[in-house]
XYZ file of C-alpha atoms in Angstrom:
583
model
C 206.149 152.094 -1.488
C 203.415 152.889 -4.043
C 202.155 149.314 -4.186
C 201.872 149.122 -0.496
C 199.938 152.337 -0.247
C 197.493 151.231 -2.896
C 196.914 147.981 -1.088
C 196.292 149.709 2.183
C 193.756 152.061 0.535
C 191.749 149.178 -0.924
C 191.878 147.384 2.391
C 190.538 150.488 4.244
C 187.715 150.885 1.746
C 186.610 147.302 2.146
C 186.908 147.501 5.896
C 184.810 150.666 5.919
C 182.047 149.010 3.895
C 182.015 145.984 6.177
C 181.930 148.240 9.262
C 179.091 150.269 7.838
C 177.141 147.141 7.081
C 177.841 145.868 10.560
C 176.727 149.134 12.173
C 173.532 149.211 10.164
C 172.675 145.587 11.094
C 173.696 146.192 14.663
C 171.301 149.131 14.904
C 168.421 146.902 13.876
C 167.928 148.607 10.542
C 167.464 146.558 7.325
C 170.092 146.340 4.717
C 167.956 145.913 1.588
C 170.650 144.515 -0.670
C 171.856 141.982 1.935
C 168.252 140.833 2.736
C 167.523 140.259 -0.906
C 170.637 138.143 -1.122
C 169.496 136.010 1.837
C 166.011 135.608 0.364
C 167.545 134.704 -2.952
C 169.607 132.008 -1.268
C 166.490 130.654 0.447
C 164.656 130.514 -2.843
C 167.619 128.867 -4.458
C 167.667 126.241 -1.671
C 163.944 125.622 -2.059
C 164.310 125.386 -5.795
C 167.163 122.965 -5.334
C 165.057 120.805 -3.023
C 162.158 120.845 -5.480
C 164.546 120.007 -8.276
C 166.126 117.176 -6.276
C 162.683 115.792 -5.371
C 161.687 115.967 -9.017
C 164.887 114.188 -9.979
C 164.263 111.512 -7.351
C 160.679 111.069 -8.533
C 161.872 110.890 -12.090
C 164.529 108.327 -11.156
C 161.976 106.301 -9.224
C 159.574 106.484 -12.142
C 162.308 105.339 -14.509
C 163.231 102.488 -12.160
C 159.599 101.392 -11.832
C 159.224 101.553 -15.597
C 162.384 99.515 -15.973
C 161.096 96.918 -13.481
C 157.772 96.817 -15.288
C 159.497 96.181 -18.601
C 161.821 93.683 -16.936
C 164.823 92.013 -18.513
C 162.915 89.610 -20.691
C 159.518 88.899 -22.240
C 158.231 85.441 -21.330
C 155.021 83.834 -22.658
C 152.454 83.279 -19.908
C 152.476 79.516 -20.416
C 156.211 79.442 -19.658
C 155.937 81.373 -16.389
C 154.477 78.500 -14.339
C 157.768 77.296 -12.883
C 160.005 80.242 -13.755
C 160.719 81.288 -10.168
C 161.728 79.353 -7.073
C 160.412 80.388 -3.666
C 160.872 79.492 -0.029
C 158.740 80.369 2.994
C 160.190 80.383 6.503
C 158.997 81.322 9.950
C 161.291 84.105 11.130
C 163.533 82.636 13.849
C 163.931 86.003 15.549
C 160.272 86.982 15.180
C 158.133 83.790 15.043
C 155.026 85.866 14.367
C 156.485 86.772 10.962
C 156.942 84.836 7.726
C 159.863 85.571 5.414
C 159.288 84.628 1.791
C 162.225 84.694 -0.634
C 162.066 84.367 -4.409
C 164.731 83.688 -7.025
C 164.334 84.223 -10.790
C 166.873 83.866 -13.633
C 165.752 87.243 -15.018
C 163.017 89.779 -14.303
C 160.003 89.104 -16.557
C 157.923 91.863 -18.123
C 154.463 92.429 -16.603
C 151.817 95.137 -16.106
C 153.609 96.731 -13.158
C 156.871 96.558 -11.207
C 155.547 94.294 -8.448
C 155.494 90.698 -7.323
C 152.412 89.315 -5.597
C 152.173 86.444 -3.110
C 149.000 84.390 -2.778
C 148.059 81.392 -0.639
C 146.486 78.274 -2.080
C 144.901 75.151 -0.605
C 146.181 71.763 -1.761
C 142.820 70.929 -3.376
C 142.658 74.132 -5.442
C 143.497 74.475 -9.140
C 147.191 75.264 -9.496
C 146.655 77.949 -12.150
C 143.809 79.837 -10.491
C 144.621 82.435 -7.833
C 141.801 83.684 -5.648
C 141.431 86.191 -2.838
C 143.764 89.044 -2.024
C 147.559 88.730 -2.046
C 149.161 88.341 1.382
C 152.193 90.380 0.279
C 153.254 92.781 -2.499
C 156.847 93.834 -3.177
C 159.127 95.092 -5.937
C 160.471 92.740 -8.563
C 164.005 91.448 -8.253
C 166.029 88.475 -9.341
C 166.633 87.719 -5.681
C 164.025 89.309 -3.449
C 162.385 88.837 -0.074
C 159.263 90.043 1.686
C 158.060 89.605 5.280
C 154.504 89.578 6.556
C 152.560 88.537 9.648
C 151.988 84.832 10.298
C 148.408 83.523 10.421
C 147.367 80.080 11.696
C 145.877 78.930 8.394
C 149.258 79.365 6.681
C 150.503 76.120 8.267
C 148.746 73.974 5.667
C 148.704 76.376 2.735
C 151.029 76.848 -0.213
C 152.554 80.239 -0.986
C 152.362 81.039 -4.694
C 154.272 83.952 -6.340
C 152.560 85.797 -9.198
C 152.841 88.642 -11.680
C 150.070 90.858 -13.015
C 149.938 90.175 -16.758
C 147.249 91.725 -18.984
C 145.143 92.439 -15.937
C 145.305 88.892 -14.504
C 147.459 87.371 -11.776
C 149.665 84.667 -13.273
C 151.585 82.149 -11.114
C 155.326 82.210 -11.793
C 156.389 79.359 -9.524
C 155.158 76.305 -7.657
C 153.384 76.816 -4.368
C 155.618 76.065 -1.396
C 154.735 75.266 2.205
C 156.323 76.707 5.328
C 159.707 74.994 5.484
C 160.244 75.183 9.241
C 156.937 74.494 11.037
C 158.954 73.199 13.997
C 159.539 76.786 15.124
C 155.837 76.963 15.992
C 155.981 73.958 18.340
C 155.552 74.412 22.070
C 157.406 71.140 22.641
C 161.026 71.729 21.638
C 162.468 68.741 23.523
C 165.154 66.723 21.777
C 164.295 63.422 20.153
C 165.039 60.735 22.771
C 168.286 58.790 22.594
C 167.066 55.306 23.473
C 170.468 53.633 23.358
C 168.880 50.674 21.549
C 166.972 49.946 18.327
C 164.861 47.170 19.873
C 161.093 47.439 19.585
C 157.928 45.348 19.371
C 154.320 45.544 18.249
C 152.464 45.416 21.554
C 149.795 43.020 22.715
C 147.237 45.297 24.424
C 146.230 42.469 26.773
C 149.744 42.487 28.222
C 149.857 46.166 29.112
C 150.582 46.611 32.786
C 152.027 43.104 33.139
C 155.564 41.807 33.654
C 155.321 40.071 30.259
C 155.843 43.517 28.777
C 158.122 45.158 31.334
C 160.430 42.117 31.446
C 161.225 42.622 27.767
C 162.987 45.975 28.348
C 161.437 47.305 25.132
C 162.719 50.675 23.883
C 160.441 51.247 20.866
C 156.753 50.491 20.520
C 154.178 50.850 17.788
C 150.405 51.079 17.844
C 147.740 51.504 15.181
C 145.292 54.419 15.060
C 142.348 53.565 12.767
C 140.563 56.902 12.408
C 137.035 55.466 12.317
C 137.131 54.688 16.033
C 138.262 58.214 16.912
C 135.748 60.188 14.915
C 132.186 60.841 15.984
C 130.340 61.181 19.260
C 130.754 58.819 22.181
C 127.962 56.690 23.609
C 129.700 56.328 26.975
C 128.349 58.899 29.456
C 131.487 58.649 31.557
C 133.599 59.839 28.644
C 131.812 62.736 26.958
C 132.373 63.670 23.343
C 135.427 65.864 22.805
C 134.674 69.008 20.795
C 137.676 70.271 18.844
C 137.260 73.604 17.080
C 139.331 74.111 13.963
C 139.022 77.205 11.758
C 135.680 78.027 13.332
C 134.141 74.574 12.851
C 133.519 71.980 15.562
C 134.791 68.429 15.070
C 133.740 65.607 17.386
C 135.938 62.843 18.748
C 134.959 59.774 20.751
C 135.845 60.556 24.370
C 136.184 56.900 25.402
C 138.549 55.998 22.571
C 140.655 59.109 23.138
C 140.834 58.341 26.856
C 142.033 54.799 26.114
C 144.831 56.110 23.893
C 145.684 58.739 26.514
C 146.171 55.920 29.006
C 148.195 53.848 26.539
C 150.666 56.549 25.536
C 150.974 57.851 29.102
C 151.777 54.332 30.299
C 154.396 53.808 27.604
C 155.916 57.242 28.229
C 156.181 56.477 31.939
C 158.077 53.295 31.058
C 160.515 55.436 29.067
C 159.570 54.028 25.664
C 159.711 55.782 22.307
C 156.245 55.454 20.776
C 155.209 55.253 17.137
C 151.602 55.691 15.980
C 150.337 54.413 12.624
C 147.481 56.549 11.275
C 145.081 54.445 9.183
C 142.179 55.718 7.094
C 139.689 52.849 7.363
C 136.148 52.797 5.962
C 133.741 55.012 7.884
C 130.168 55.322 6.639
C 129.649 58.448 8.726
C 132.747 60.193 7.401
C 133.089 59.278 3.751
C 134.445 62.786 3.172
C 137.720 61.482 4.624
C 138.110 59.049 1.715
C 139.379 60.206 -1.666
C 136.666 60.319 -4.374
C 138.665 57.770 -6.382
C 138.785 55.434 -3.392
C 135.147 55.382 -2.241
C 134.454 51.755 -3.044
C 133.704 49.528 -0.103
C 133.513 46.525 -2.435
C 137.240 46.883 -3.081
C 137.788 44.760 0.049
C 140.685 46.982 0.985
C 141.662 47.386 4.607
C 142.420 51.114 4.339
C 141.833 53.938 1.852
C 143.543 56.981 0.345
C 142.944 60.217 2.262
C 140.773 62.814 0.556
C 143.030 65.585 -0.719
C 140.784 66.561 -3.619
C 137.789 68.144 -1.878
C 137.664 71.036 0.579
C 135.524 69.299 3.192
C 137.800 66.267 3.319
C 140.989 68.319 3.457
C 139.736 70.536 6.259
C 138.633 67.532 8.267
C 142.002 65.901 7.672
C 143.742 69.048 8.926
C 141.521 69.037 12.014
C 142.204 65.348 12.740
C 145.951 65.748 12.221
C 146.062 68.856 14.421
C 144.026 67.247 17.192
C 146.050 64.030 17.372
C 149.517 65.558 17.057
C 148.792 68.319 19.557
C 147.305 65.924 22.101
C 150.177 63.456 21.944
C 152.972 65.992 22.094
C 152.045 67.921 25.231
C 153.206 65.248 27.693
C 149.943 65.435 29.603
C 148.406 62.640 27.527
C 151.608 60.743 26.744
C 154.076 61.234 23.906
C 154.141 60.020 20.330
C 157.601 60.599 18.896
C 157.025 59.031 15.477
C 154.062 59.083 13.116
C 153.622 56.611 10.264
C 151.023 57.802 7.783
C 149.166 54.854 6.172
C 150.437 51.317 5.695
C 152.475 49.841 2.821
C 151.295 52.501 0.415
C 152.778 50.780 -2.644
C 150.149 48.057 -2.118
C 147.410 50.404 -3.314
C 144.750 47.747 -3.771
C 144.955 46.431 -0.223
C 146.497 48.819 2.283
C 145.844 52.293 0.875
C 143.207 51.815 -1.793
C 142.767 54.120 -4.746
C 141.459 53.344 -8.212
C 144.411 54.212 -10.419
C 147.358 52.605 -12.167
C 149.387 55.791 -12.274
C 152.028 55.883 -9.499
C 152.809 59.562 -10.183
C 149.197 60.689 -9.697
C 148.797 58.353 -6.716
C 151.964 59.648 -5.048
C 150.972 63.265 -5.684
C 147.615 62.780 -3.957
C 149.179 60.883 -1.059
C 151.949 63.442 -0.596
C 149.336 66.162 -0.021
C 147.861 64.181 2.870
C 151.274 63.262 4.205
C 152.352 66.909 4.177
C 149.301 67.857 6.253
C 150.268 65.333 8.949
C 153.912 66.393 8.745
C 153.127 70.093 9.200
C 150.797 69.280 12.100
C 153.268 66.944 13.825
C 156.285 69.245 13.504
C 154.332 72.323 14.641
C 153.342 70.426 17.798
C 156.569 68.567 18.613
C 159.557 70.118 16.869
C 161.564 66.884 16.672
C 158.784 64.511 15.681
C 159.625 62.080 12.879
C 157.076 61.355 10.190
C 157.213 58.356 7.844
C 155.308 56.621 5.102
C 155.377 52.849 4.900
C 156.431 50.499 2.089
C 156.721 46.724 1.868
C 159.493 44.590 0.340
C 158.274 44.768 -3.285
C 161.029 47.105 -4.426
C 161.072 46.453 -8.160
C 159.101 43.269 -8.726
C 155.999 44.160 -10.767
C 157.922 44.109 -14.069
C 156.256 47.246 -15.362
C 152.691 46.252 -14.543
C 150.920 48.521 -12.057
C 147.769 46.434 -12.076
C 148.093 44.967 -8.581
C 150.712 47.080 -6.809
C 153.330 49.731 -7.414
C 157.035 49.130 -7.082
C 158.203 50.751 -3.854
C 161.139 52.229 -5.762
C 158.840 53.934 -8.266
C 156.610 55.229 -5.498
C 159.466 56.735 -3.486
C 160.706 58.423 -6.640
C 157.252 59.843 -7.437
C 156.710 60.922 -3.838
C 160.060 62.705 -3.765
C 159.272 64.575 -6.970
C 155.906 65.682 -5.570
C 157.547 66.773 -2.316
C 160.369 68.720 -3.985
C 157.928 70.622 -6.187
C 156.440 72.214 -3.050
C 159.618 72.491 -0.972
C 161.861 69.758 0.414
C 161.165 68.498 3.944
C 162.300 65.719 6.271
C 159.996 62.822 5.419
C 161.190 59.347 6.342
C 160.693 55.778 5.146
C 159.279 52.947 7.258
C 159.992 49.607 5.590
C 158.754 46.033 6.121
C 161.623 43.925 4.689
C 160.082 40.468 5.116
C 161.654 37.452 3.423
C 159.967 36.087 0.298
C 157.774 34.187 1.021
C 156.790 35.502 4.435
C 156.914 31.981 5.874
C 160.636 31.722 5.133
C 162.806 31.986 8.250
C 166.347 31.134 7.062
C 166.446 34.225 4.856
C 170.275 34.282 4.848
C 170.333 31.155 2.677
C 168.730 33.059 -0.211
C 170.913 34.881 -2.691
C 170.298 38.598 -2.189
C 170.443 40.900 -5.216
C 172.278 43.995 -4.045
C 172.093 45.854 -7.330
C 169.784 48.758 -8.134
C 167.604 46.268 -10.051
C 166.798 44.151 -6.982
C 163.190 42.977 -7.006
C 162.717 42.229 -3.294
C 164.214 44.024 -0.308
C 164.979 41.898 2.736
C 167.232 42.466 5.680
C 170.078 41.019 3.563
C 170.032 43.772 0.908
C 168.762 46.898 2.642
C 171.838 48.597 1.214
C 169.795 48.912 -1.984
C 167.403 51.258 -0.166
C 170.116 53.215 1.633
C 172.158 53.592 -1.570
C 169.030 54.828 -3.329
C 168.371 57.414 -0.618
C 172.024 58.540 -0.630
C 171.477 60.127 -4.029
C 171.694 63.913 -3.863
C 168.120 64.479 -4.996
C 166.803 62.336 -2.127
C 168.719 63.891 0.762
C 166.851 65.693 3.531
C 166.926 69.437 4.248
C 170.291 69.100 6.012
C 171.852 67.204 3.117
C 171.768 63.908 5.018
C 170.276 60.476 4.337
C 166.685 60.393 5.512
C 165.478 58.594 8.605
C 164.704 54.927 7.911
C 162.999 52.620 10.357
C 161.808 49.021 10.273
C 158.297 49.223 11.658
C 157.283 45.651 10.891
C 159.286 42.453 10.461
C 158.917 39.043 12.012
C 159.926 35.405 11.695
C 157.631 32.465 12.274
C 158.254 29.782 14.875
C 156.383 27.156 12.826
C 159.722 25.701 11.659
C 161.198 25.703 15.143
C 161.614 28.145 18.001
C 165.436 28.156 17.910
C 165.399 28.892 14.177
C 163.007 31.793 14.834
C 165.249 33.120 17.608
C 168.371 32.863 15.437
C 166.601 34.699 12.595
C 165.686 37.534 14.954
C 169.122 37.730 16.586
C 170.926 37.871 13.248
C 168.491 40.454 11.940
C 168.894 42.639 15.023
C 172.686 42.546 14.750
C 172.543 43.562 11.082
C 170.248 46.477 11.951
C 172.330 47.487 14.943
C 175.408 47.710 12.719
C 173.621 49.805 10.094
C 173.933 53.541 10.858
C 171.002 54.415 8.593
C 168.358 52.323 10.394
C 166.924 54.045 13.468
C 164.906 51.197 14.963
C 163.648 47.642 14.435
C 160.122 46.923 15.641
C 159.418 43.205 15.741
C 156.086 41.833 14.623
C 154.851 40.879 17.266
C 154.601 40.357 21.040
C 151.961 37.593 20.844
C 150.927 35.229 18.038
C 147.887 36.503 16.147
C 145.204 33.972 15.062
C 144.670 35.726 11.706
C 148.365 35.232 10.906
C 148.689 31.757 12.364
C 146.184 30.328 9.873
C 148.708 31.305 7.180
C 151.593 29.613 8.950
C 152.898 32.812 10.535
C 153.560 32.536 14.262
C 155.611 35.703 14.697
C 155.166 36.265 18.425
C 157.552 36.267 21.358
C 154.718 34.507 23.145
C 152.243 31.860 22.107
C 148.627 32.955 21.777
C 148.034 31.686 25.350
C 150.941 33.916 26.519
C 153.365 31.073 27.144
C 156.964 32.005 26.370
C 158.906 30.984 23.281
C 162.676 30.527 23.052
C 162.782 33.922 21.355
C 161.578 35.754 24.445
C 164.866 35.565 26.378
C 166.932 36.258 23.253
C 164.848 39.367 22.643
C 165.137 40.422 26.279
C 168.954 40.397 26.326
C 169.872 41.175 22.695
C 170.752 44.813 23.480
C 172.511 44.188 26.809
C 176.015 43.190 27.849
C 174.701 39.612 28.135
C 173.785 39.413 24.449
C 176.537 36.916 23.514
C 175.413 34.573 26.259
C 171.973 34.345 24.647
C 173.053 34.376 20.985
C 176.022 31.951 20.854
C 173.746 29.287 19.330
C 173.041 31.575 16.326
C 176.329 31.107 14.419
C 175.929 27.343 14.263
C 172.447 27.739 12.735
C 173.679 30.365 10.290
C 176.700 28.287 9.311
C 179.095 31.171 9.955
C 182.512 31.032 11.604
C 182.139 34.419 13.236
C 179.731 37.296 13.675
C 181.912 39.463 11.406
C 181.559 36.886 8.642
C 177.782 36.785 9.082
C 177.477 40.566 9.077
C 179.568 40.757 5.898
C 176.900 38.723 4.083
C 174.468 41.610 4.507
C 176.825 44.443 3.556
């Protein structure tokens, strides 16, 4: 009983105090002690917030200091290729670029930030100019996004650190890896259902001599000298093309002729290839590399100028103009671009004064990349190639007269990978040796990696070479390969010529790595005939050869009817036996 009474008394006292406090507050009068308590709590909350902010600032300061100090101290001279970057157009937001960077460790520098600069291909690799396009915190794996600008298409993105007050590159400059996202033309690459093609005779355009052939692939040269400069034909005024604020002039008559050509071929349902050739042009010597400006070299074509600003900007303008014009459908379509001709033959077909294949390939790759970026940003599924001949490994270590195609592909690939892998392709001319030889199957073909000459009988050497992991394209696949020039002379007999073509076509058709076979040529050319090379389907006077009908039906269900004679000439019991010779 006593314990209960005491508890009740304490309870009543507490209740009375609470009631009194409630009555006082209810009457609107202040309760000084309670108000001070509330104010104290407010101050405590504010103090806590200030303290938390101070702690956050302190933590941030410690983190920034830690990033500044990094994980490791690296000498400036060793930073050049320390990091690996990649630049991509944002698929969800095409007006944005996403740049990602990977480093083994975080290097020490003046501050906790990474800086991204742009650089032109002709600029010194160690000198960074202008303002950075992006700044973000250091990280072993980091990414930053920023707005896309038109000039970025042809520029390299270079990551840097601030070290002793100077911006120091920490990785190679890389180009935009997916320019195809910028293209208005997103149509699929055409499935032609056949690999058959031919180098056209312009005098046969619009005639049944062309349409009767049922050609699926065509090729045409584009020497730049005839495109550039003002027109003298009043009916076809000069075309003014403005690029980066500067006007470039193109011959309206020449452009109109090519418009008509590619429109005509597109209307016939053909897949067109254009070969861009940098011939001598007295009025535009800035297009020719400083180490190639020698007209007395007697070369047919010259290395593009990738060393000087004026030449590079003009090259960008030319590439943009041509690829845009022939991807919109209004002026016809070019699906494939071949940049230069047989570039391993540097004294004749892509002249440059050098004996160093690595330097040569590095300069050429810059020009090639410009055309690639332009082509893919205009037509997303365009294919872009460089051309080699059959001299695979035949110069025996002497680069005096030509480079081995093998060495050049290797050097080109290294140059390409240093600035970001992309989907370049190879256009090959696998003529027999000598070119006048027609029964190429009777020669023993070296199918080892040491093969000197590549013909249709040992193209596996090229495909095996390109199957290596370091040569695969951006999807991990073997690159596109096409035969853009190959022919067999009729000087030793028209049936022998036809058999050589038929066998060659069947080898190519069975090879999954070869996309097309463009025969040289529709009509015999006088400049080749004087050397015993009558490659045409037609004589010079347009009369038909035996080859014409074989060519016409080779990719149809009547092919056997027109190729039965071939096995007897080859000396094979069956087509399978003949095809096995070239495996």
